mmCIF file of C-alpha atoms in Angstrom:
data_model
loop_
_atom_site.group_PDB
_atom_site.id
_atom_site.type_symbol
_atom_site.label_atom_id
_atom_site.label_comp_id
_atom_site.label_asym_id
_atom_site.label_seq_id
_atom_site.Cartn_x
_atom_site.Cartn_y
_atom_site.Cartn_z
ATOM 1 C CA UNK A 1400 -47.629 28.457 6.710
ATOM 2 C CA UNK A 1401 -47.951 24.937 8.638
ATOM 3 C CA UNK A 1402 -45.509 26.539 11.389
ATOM 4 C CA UNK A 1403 -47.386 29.490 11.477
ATOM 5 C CA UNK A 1404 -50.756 28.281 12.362
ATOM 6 C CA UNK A 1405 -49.504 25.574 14.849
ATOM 7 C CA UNK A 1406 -47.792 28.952 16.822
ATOM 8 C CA UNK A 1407 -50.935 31.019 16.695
ATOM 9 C CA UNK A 1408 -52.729 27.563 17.860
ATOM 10 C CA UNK A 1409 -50.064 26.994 20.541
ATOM 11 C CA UNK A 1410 -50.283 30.598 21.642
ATOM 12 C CA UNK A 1411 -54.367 30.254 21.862
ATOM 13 C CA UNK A 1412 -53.900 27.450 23.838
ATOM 14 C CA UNK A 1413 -51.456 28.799 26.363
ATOM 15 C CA UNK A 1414 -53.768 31.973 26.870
ATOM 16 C CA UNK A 1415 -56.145 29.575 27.730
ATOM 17 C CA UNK A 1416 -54.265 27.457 29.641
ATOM 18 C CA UNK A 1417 -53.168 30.595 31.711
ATOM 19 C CA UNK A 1418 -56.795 31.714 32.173
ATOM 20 C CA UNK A 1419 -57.452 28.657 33.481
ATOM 21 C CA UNK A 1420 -54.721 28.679 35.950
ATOM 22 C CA UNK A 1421 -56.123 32.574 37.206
ATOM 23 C CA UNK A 1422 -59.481 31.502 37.494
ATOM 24 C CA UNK A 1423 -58.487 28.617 39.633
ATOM 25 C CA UNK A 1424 -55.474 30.891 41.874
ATOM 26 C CA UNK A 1425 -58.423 33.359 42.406
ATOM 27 C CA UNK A 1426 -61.062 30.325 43.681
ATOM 28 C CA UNK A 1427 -58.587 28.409 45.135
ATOM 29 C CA UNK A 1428 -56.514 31.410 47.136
ATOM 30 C CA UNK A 1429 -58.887 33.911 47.000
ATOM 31 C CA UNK A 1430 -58.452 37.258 49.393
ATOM 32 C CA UNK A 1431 -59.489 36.849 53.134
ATOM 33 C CA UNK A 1432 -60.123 40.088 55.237
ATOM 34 C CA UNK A 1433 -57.536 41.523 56.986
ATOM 35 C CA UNK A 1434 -59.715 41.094 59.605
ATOM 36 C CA UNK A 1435 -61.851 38.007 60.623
ATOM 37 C CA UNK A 1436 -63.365 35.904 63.181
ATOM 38 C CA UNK A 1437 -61.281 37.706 65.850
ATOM 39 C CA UNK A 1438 -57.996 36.775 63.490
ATOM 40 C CA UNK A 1439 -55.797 39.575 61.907
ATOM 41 C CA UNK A 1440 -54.099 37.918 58.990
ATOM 42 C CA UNK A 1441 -52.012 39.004 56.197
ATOM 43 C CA UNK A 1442 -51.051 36.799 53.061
ATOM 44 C CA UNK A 1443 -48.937 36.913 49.929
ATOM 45 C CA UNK A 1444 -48.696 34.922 46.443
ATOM 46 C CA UNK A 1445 -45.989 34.581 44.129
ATOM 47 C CA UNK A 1446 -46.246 32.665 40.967
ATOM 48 C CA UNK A 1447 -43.496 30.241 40.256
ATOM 49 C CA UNK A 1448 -39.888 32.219 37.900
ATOM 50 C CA UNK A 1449 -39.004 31.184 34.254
ATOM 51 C CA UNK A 1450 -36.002 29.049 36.017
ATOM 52 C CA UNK A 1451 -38.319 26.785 37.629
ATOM 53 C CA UNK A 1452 -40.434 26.494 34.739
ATOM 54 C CA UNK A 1453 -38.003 25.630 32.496
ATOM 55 C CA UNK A 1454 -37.290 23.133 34.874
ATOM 56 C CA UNK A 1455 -39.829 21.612 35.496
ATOM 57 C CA UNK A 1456 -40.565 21.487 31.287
ATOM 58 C CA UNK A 1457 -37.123 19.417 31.305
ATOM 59 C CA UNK A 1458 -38.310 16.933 34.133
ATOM 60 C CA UNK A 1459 -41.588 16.933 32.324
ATOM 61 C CA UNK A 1460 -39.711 15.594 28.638
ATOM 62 C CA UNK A 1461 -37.120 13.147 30.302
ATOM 63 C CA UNK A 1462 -40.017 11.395 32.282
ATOM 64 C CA UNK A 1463 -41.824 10.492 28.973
ATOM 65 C CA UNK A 1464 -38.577 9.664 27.641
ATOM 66 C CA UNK A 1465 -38.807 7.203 30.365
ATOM 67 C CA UNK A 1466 -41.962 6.248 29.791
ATOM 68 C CA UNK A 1467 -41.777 5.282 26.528
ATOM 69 C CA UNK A 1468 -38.531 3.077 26.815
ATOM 70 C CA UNK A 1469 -40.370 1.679 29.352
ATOM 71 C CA UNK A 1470 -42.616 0.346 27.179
ATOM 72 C CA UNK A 1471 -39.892 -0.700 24.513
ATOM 73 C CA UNK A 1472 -39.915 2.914 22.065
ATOM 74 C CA UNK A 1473 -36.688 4.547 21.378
ATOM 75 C CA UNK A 1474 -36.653 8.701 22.862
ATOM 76 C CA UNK A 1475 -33.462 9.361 23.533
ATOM 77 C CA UNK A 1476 -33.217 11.672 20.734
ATOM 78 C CA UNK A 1477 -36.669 13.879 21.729
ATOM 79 C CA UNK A 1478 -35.700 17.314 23.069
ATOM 80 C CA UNK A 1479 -36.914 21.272 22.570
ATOM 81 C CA UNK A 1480 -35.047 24.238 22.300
ATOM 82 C CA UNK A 1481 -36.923 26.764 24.528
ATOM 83 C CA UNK A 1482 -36.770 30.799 24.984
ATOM 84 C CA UNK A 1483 -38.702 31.922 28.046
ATOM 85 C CA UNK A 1484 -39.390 35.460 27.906
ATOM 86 C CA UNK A 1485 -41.002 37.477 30.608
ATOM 87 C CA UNK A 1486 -41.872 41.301 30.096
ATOM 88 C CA UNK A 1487 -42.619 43.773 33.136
ATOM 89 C CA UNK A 1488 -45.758 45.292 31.540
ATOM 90 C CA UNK A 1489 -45.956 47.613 34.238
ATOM 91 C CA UNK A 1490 -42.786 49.411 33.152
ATOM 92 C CA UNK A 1491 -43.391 48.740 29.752
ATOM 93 C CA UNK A 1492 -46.773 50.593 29.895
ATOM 94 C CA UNK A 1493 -44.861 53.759 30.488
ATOM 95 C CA UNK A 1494 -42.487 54.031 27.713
ATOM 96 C CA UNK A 1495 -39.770 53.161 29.132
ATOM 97 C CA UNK A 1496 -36.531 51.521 28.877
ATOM 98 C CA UNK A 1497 -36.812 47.976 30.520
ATOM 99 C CA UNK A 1498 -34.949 44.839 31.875
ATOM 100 C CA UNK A 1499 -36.589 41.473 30.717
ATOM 101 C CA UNK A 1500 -36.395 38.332 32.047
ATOM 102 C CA UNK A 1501 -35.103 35.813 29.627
ATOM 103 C CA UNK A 1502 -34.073 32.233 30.017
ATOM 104 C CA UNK A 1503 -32.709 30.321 27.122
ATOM 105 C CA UNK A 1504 -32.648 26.557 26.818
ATOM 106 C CA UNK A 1505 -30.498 25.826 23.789
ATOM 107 C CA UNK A 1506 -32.744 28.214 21.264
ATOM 108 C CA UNK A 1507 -31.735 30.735 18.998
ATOM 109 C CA UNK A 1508 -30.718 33.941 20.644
ATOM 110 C CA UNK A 1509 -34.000 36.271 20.147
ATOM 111 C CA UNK A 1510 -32.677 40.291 19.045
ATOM 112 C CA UNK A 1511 -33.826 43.113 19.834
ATOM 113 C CA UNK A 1512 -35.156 45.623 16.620
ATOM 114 C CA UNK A 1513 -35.549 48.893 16.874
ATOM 115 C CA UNK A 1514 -35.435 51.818 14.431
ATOM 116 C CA UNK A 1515 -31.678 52.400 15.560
ATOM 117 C CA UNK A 1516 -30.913 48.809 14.601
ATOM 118 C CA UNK A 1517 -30.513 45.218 15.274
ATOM 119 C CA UNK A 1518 -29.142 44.049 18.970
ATOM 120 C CA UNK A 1519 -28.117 40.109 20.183
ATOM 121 C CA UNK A 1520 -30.047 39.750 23.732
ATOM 122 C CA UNK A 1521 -27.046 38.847 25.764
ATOM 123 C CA UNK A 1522 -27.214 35.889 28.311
ATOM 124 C CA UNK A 1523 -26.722 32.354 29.475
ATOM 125 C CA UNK A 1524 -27.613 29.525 27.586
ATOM 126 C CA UNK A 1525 -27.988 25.736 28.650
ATOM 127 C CA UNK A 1526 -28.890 22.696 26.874
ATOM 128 C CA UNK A 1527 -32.234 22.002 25.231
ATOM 129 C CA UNK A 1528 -35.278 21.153 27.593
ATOM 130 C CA UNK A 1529 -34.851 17.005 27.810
ATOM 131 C CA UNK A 1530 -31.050 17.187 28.099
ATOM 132 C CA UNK A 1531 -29.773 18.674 31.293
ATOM 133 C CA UNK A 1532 -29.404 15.525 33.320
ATOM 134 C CA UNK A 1533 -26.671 15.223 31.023
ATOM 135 C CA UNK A 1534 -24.775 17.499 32.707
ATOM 136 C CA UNK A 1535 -26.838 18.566 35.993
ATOM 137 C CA UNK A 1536 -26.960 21.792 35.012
ATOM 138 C CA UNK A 1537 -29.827 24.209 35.959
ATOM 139 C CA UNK A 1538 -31.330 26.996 33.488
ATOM 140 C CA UNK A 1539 -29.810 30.584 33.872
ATOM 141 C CA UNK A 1540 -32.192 33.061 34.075
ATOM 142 C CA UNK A 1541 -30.953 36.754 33.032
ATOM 143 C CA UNK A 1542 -31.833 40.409 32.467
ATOM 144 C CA UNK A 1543 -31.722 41.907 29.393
ATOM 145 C CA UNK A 1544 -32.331 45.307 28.780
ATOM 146 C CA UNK A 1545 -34.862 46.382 26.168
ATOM 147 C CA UNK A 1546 -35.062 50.055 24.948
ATOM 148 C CA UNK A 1547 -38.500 51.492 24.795
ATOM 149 C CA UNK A 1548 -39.577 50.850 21.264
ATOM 150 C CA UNK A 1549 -37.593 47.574 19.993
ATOM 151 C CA UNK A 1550 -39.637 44.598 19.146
ATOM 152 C CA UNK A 1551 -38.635 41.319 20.399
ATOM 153 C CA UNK A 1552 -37.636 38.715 17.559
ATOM 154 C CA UNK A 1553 -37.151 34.946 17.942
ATOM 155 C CA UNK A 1554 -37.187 32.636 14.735
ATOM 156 C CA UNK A 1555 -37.151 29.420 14.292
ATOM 157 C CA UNK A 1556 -33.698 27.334 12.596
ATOM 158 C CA UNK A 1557 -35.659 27.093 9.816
ATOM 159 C CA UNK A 1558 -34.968 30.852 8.871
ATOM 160 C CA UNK A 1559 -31.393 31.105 9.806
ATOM 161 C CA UNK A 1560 -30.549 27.917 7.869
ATOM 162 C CA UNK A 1561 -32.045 28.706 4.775
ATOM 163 C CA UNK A 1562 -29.814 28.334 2.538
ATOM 164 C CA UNK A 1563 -29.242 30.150 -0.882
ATOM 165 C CA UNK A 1564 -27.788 28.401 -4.341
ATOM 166 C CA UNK A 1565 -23.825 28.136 -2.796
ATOM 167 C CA UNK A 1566 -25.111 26.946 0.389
ATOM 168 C CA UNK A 1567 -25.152 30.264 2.592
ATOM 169 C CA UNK A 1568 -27.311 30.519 5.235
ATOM 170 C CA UNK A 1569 -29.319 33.839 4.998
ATOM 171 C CA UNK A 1570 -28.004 36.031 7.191
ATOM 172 C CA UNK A 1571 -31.030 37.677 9.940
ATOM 173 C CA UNK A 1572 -29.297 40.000 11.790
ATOM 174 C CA UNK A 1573 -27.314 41.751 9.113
ATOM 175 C CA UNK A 1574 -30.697 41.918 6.584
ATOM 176 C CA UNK A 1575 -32.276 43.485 9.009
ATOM 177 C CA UNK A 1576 -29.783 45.847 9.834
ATOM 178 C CA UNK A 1577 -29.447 46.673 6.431
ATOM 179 C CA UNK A 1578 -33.170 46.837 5.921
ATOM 180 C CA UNK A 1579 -33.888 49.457 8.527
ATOM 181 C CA UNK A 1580 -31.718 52.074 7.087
ATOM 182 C CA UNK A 1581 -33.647 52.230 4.543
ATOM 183 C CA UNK A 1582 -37.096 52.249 6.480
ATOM 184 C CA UNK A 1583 -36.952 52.421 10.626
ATOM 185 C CA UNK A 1584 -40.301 51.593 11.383
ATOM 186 C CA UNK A 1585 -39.975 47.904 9.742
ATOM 187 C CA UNK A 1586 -39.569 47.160 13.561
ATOM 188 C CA UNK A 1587 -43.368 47.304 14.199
ATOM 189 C CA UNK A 1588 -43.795 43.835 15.014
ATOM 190 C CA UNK A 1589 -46.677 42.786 12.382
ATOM 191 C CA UNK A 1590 -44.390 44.308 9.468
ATOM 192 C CA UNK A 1591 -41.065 42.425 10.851
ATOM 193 C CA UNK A 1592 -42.691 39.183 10.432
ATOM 194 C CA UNK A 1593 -43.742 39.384 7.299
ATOM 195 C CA UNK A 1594 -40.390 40.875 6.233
ATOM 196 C CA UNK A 1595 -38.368 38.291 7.502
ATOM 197 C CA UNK A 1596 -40.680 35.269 6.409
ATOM 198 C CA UNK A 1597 -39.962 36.642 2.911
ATOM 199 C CA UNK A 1598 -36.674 37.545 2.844
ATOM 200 C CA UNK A 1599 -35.531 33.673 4.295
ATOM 201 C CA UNK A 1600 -38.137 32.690 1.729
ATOM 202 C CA UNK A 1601 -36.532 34.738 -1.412
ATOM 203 C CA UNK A 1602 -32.754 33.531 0.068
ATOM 204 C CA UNK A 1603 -33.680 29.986 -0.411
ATOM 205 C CA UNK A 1604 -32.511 28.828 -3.250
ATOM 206 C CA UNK A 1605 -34.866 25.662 -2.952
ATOM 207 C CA UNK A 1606 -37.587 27.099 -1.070
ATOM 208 C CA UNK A 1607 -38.363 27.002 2.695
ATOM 209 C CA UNK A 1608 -38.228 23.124 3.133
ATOM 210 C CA UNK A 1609 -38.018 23.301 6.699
ATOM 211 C CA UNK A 1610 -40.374 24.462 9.360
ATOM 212 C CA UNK A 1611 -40.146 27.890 10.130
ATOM 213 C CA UNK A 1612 -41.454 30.228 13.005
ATOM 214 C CA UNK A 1613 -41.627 34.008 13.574
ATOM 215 C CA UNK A 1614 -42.400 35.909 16.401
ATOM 216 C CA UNK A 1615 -42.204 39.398 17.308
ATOM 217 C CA UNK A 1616 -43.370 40.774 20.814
ATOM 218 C CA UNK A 1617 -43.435 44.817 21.228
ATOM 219 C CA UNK A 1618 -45.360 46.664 24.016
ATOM 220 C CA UNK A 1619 -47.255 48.894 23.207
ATOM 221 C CA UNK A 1620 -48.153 51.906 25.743
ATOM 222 C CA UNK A 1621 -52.066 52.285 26.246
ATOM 223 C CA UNK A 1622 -53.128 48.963 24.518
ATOM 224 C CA UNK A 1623 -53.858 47.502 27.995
ATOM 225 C CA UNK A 1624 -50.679 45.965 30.402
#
């Protein structure tokens, strides 16, 4: 439940943080005429790709690491595992088959669910956010293809590693394979959540003791792009 509300926090603040960063685009670069003051001008912006964003959230962690040794602490062991997902609403709006932008630092590979089944987005994968001046490696950024109508999962460790009385981790991907045979449209995006919280919670044979997240992202056609 903790987990929970910290994401829906940490998603409230990101929405605002991204208003913010509109409003001030639109202030600080806002539209000139295409003609003005006896100058014909033309201008374009482009906001920054998940690569360099990732990248800069790595150069962000190891300079507090930094930091903080700096002043005698100890972070050598603080890193993130990261999944940056960006989804072409435009295409999405349509109902159609599309090619998202994913780049994965170290994080649990997020699946695709639909009512046909359960699919592993394919791509690259680098260290956690904190770590890649360990090996100078840049994050990959890849497209995946969704099919109109899956729902984008990504969980936390703390569901795949729950464990049940002989120590078996429950198993996501085949549960939910399972589980939409019997009903397809578990893959609407509210209902997956709750499934999965409570299936990792019932394969536990000691309880969820570790901190666990769900999130599933689905497009849906005329609820605004």
């Amino acid at each position: 439940m903790r987990a929970g509300v910290r994401l829906l926090s940490a998603l409230r603040r990101a929405d605002h943080i991204r208003e913010i960063a509109e409003t001030t685009r639109r202030t600080v670069l806002r539209p000139l005429p295409s003609y003005w003051a006896g100058l014909e001008q033309a201008a374009a912006y482009t906001k920054a790709d998940l690569r360099d964003v990732a990248l800069r959230m790595d150069q962000r962690l190891r300079r507090h690491q930094v930091h903080v040794r700096a002043l005698g602490g100890d972070e050598s062991e603080r890193f993130a595992t990261a999944a940056l997902i960006n989804v072409p609403t435009h295409d999405a709006a349509e109902g159609r088959d599309i090619d998202v932008e994913l780049v994965n630092c170290g994080h649990l590979t997020p699946l695709a669910v639909g009512p046909d089944g359960v699919r592993t987005l394919t791509g690259d994968a680098t260290l956690p956010l904190g770590m890649l001046g360990l090996t100078g490696e840049t994050p990959a950024s890849d497209l995946v293809p969704v099919r109109a109508g899956e729902t984008l999962l990504l969980v936390s460790d703390g569901v795949t590693e729950a464990r049940d009385a002989d120590g078996a981790f429950y198993p996501l991907s085949d549960d939910l394979t399972s589980a939409l045979r019997d009903d397809p449209a578990l893959s609407e995006p509210r209902r997956l959540v709750r499934y999965v919280r409570a299936a990792a919670a019932r394969h536990a044979a000691n309880g969820l003791t570790d901190d666990t997240t769900v999130l599933a992202v689905r497009h849906s056609p005329g609820q605004g792009a």
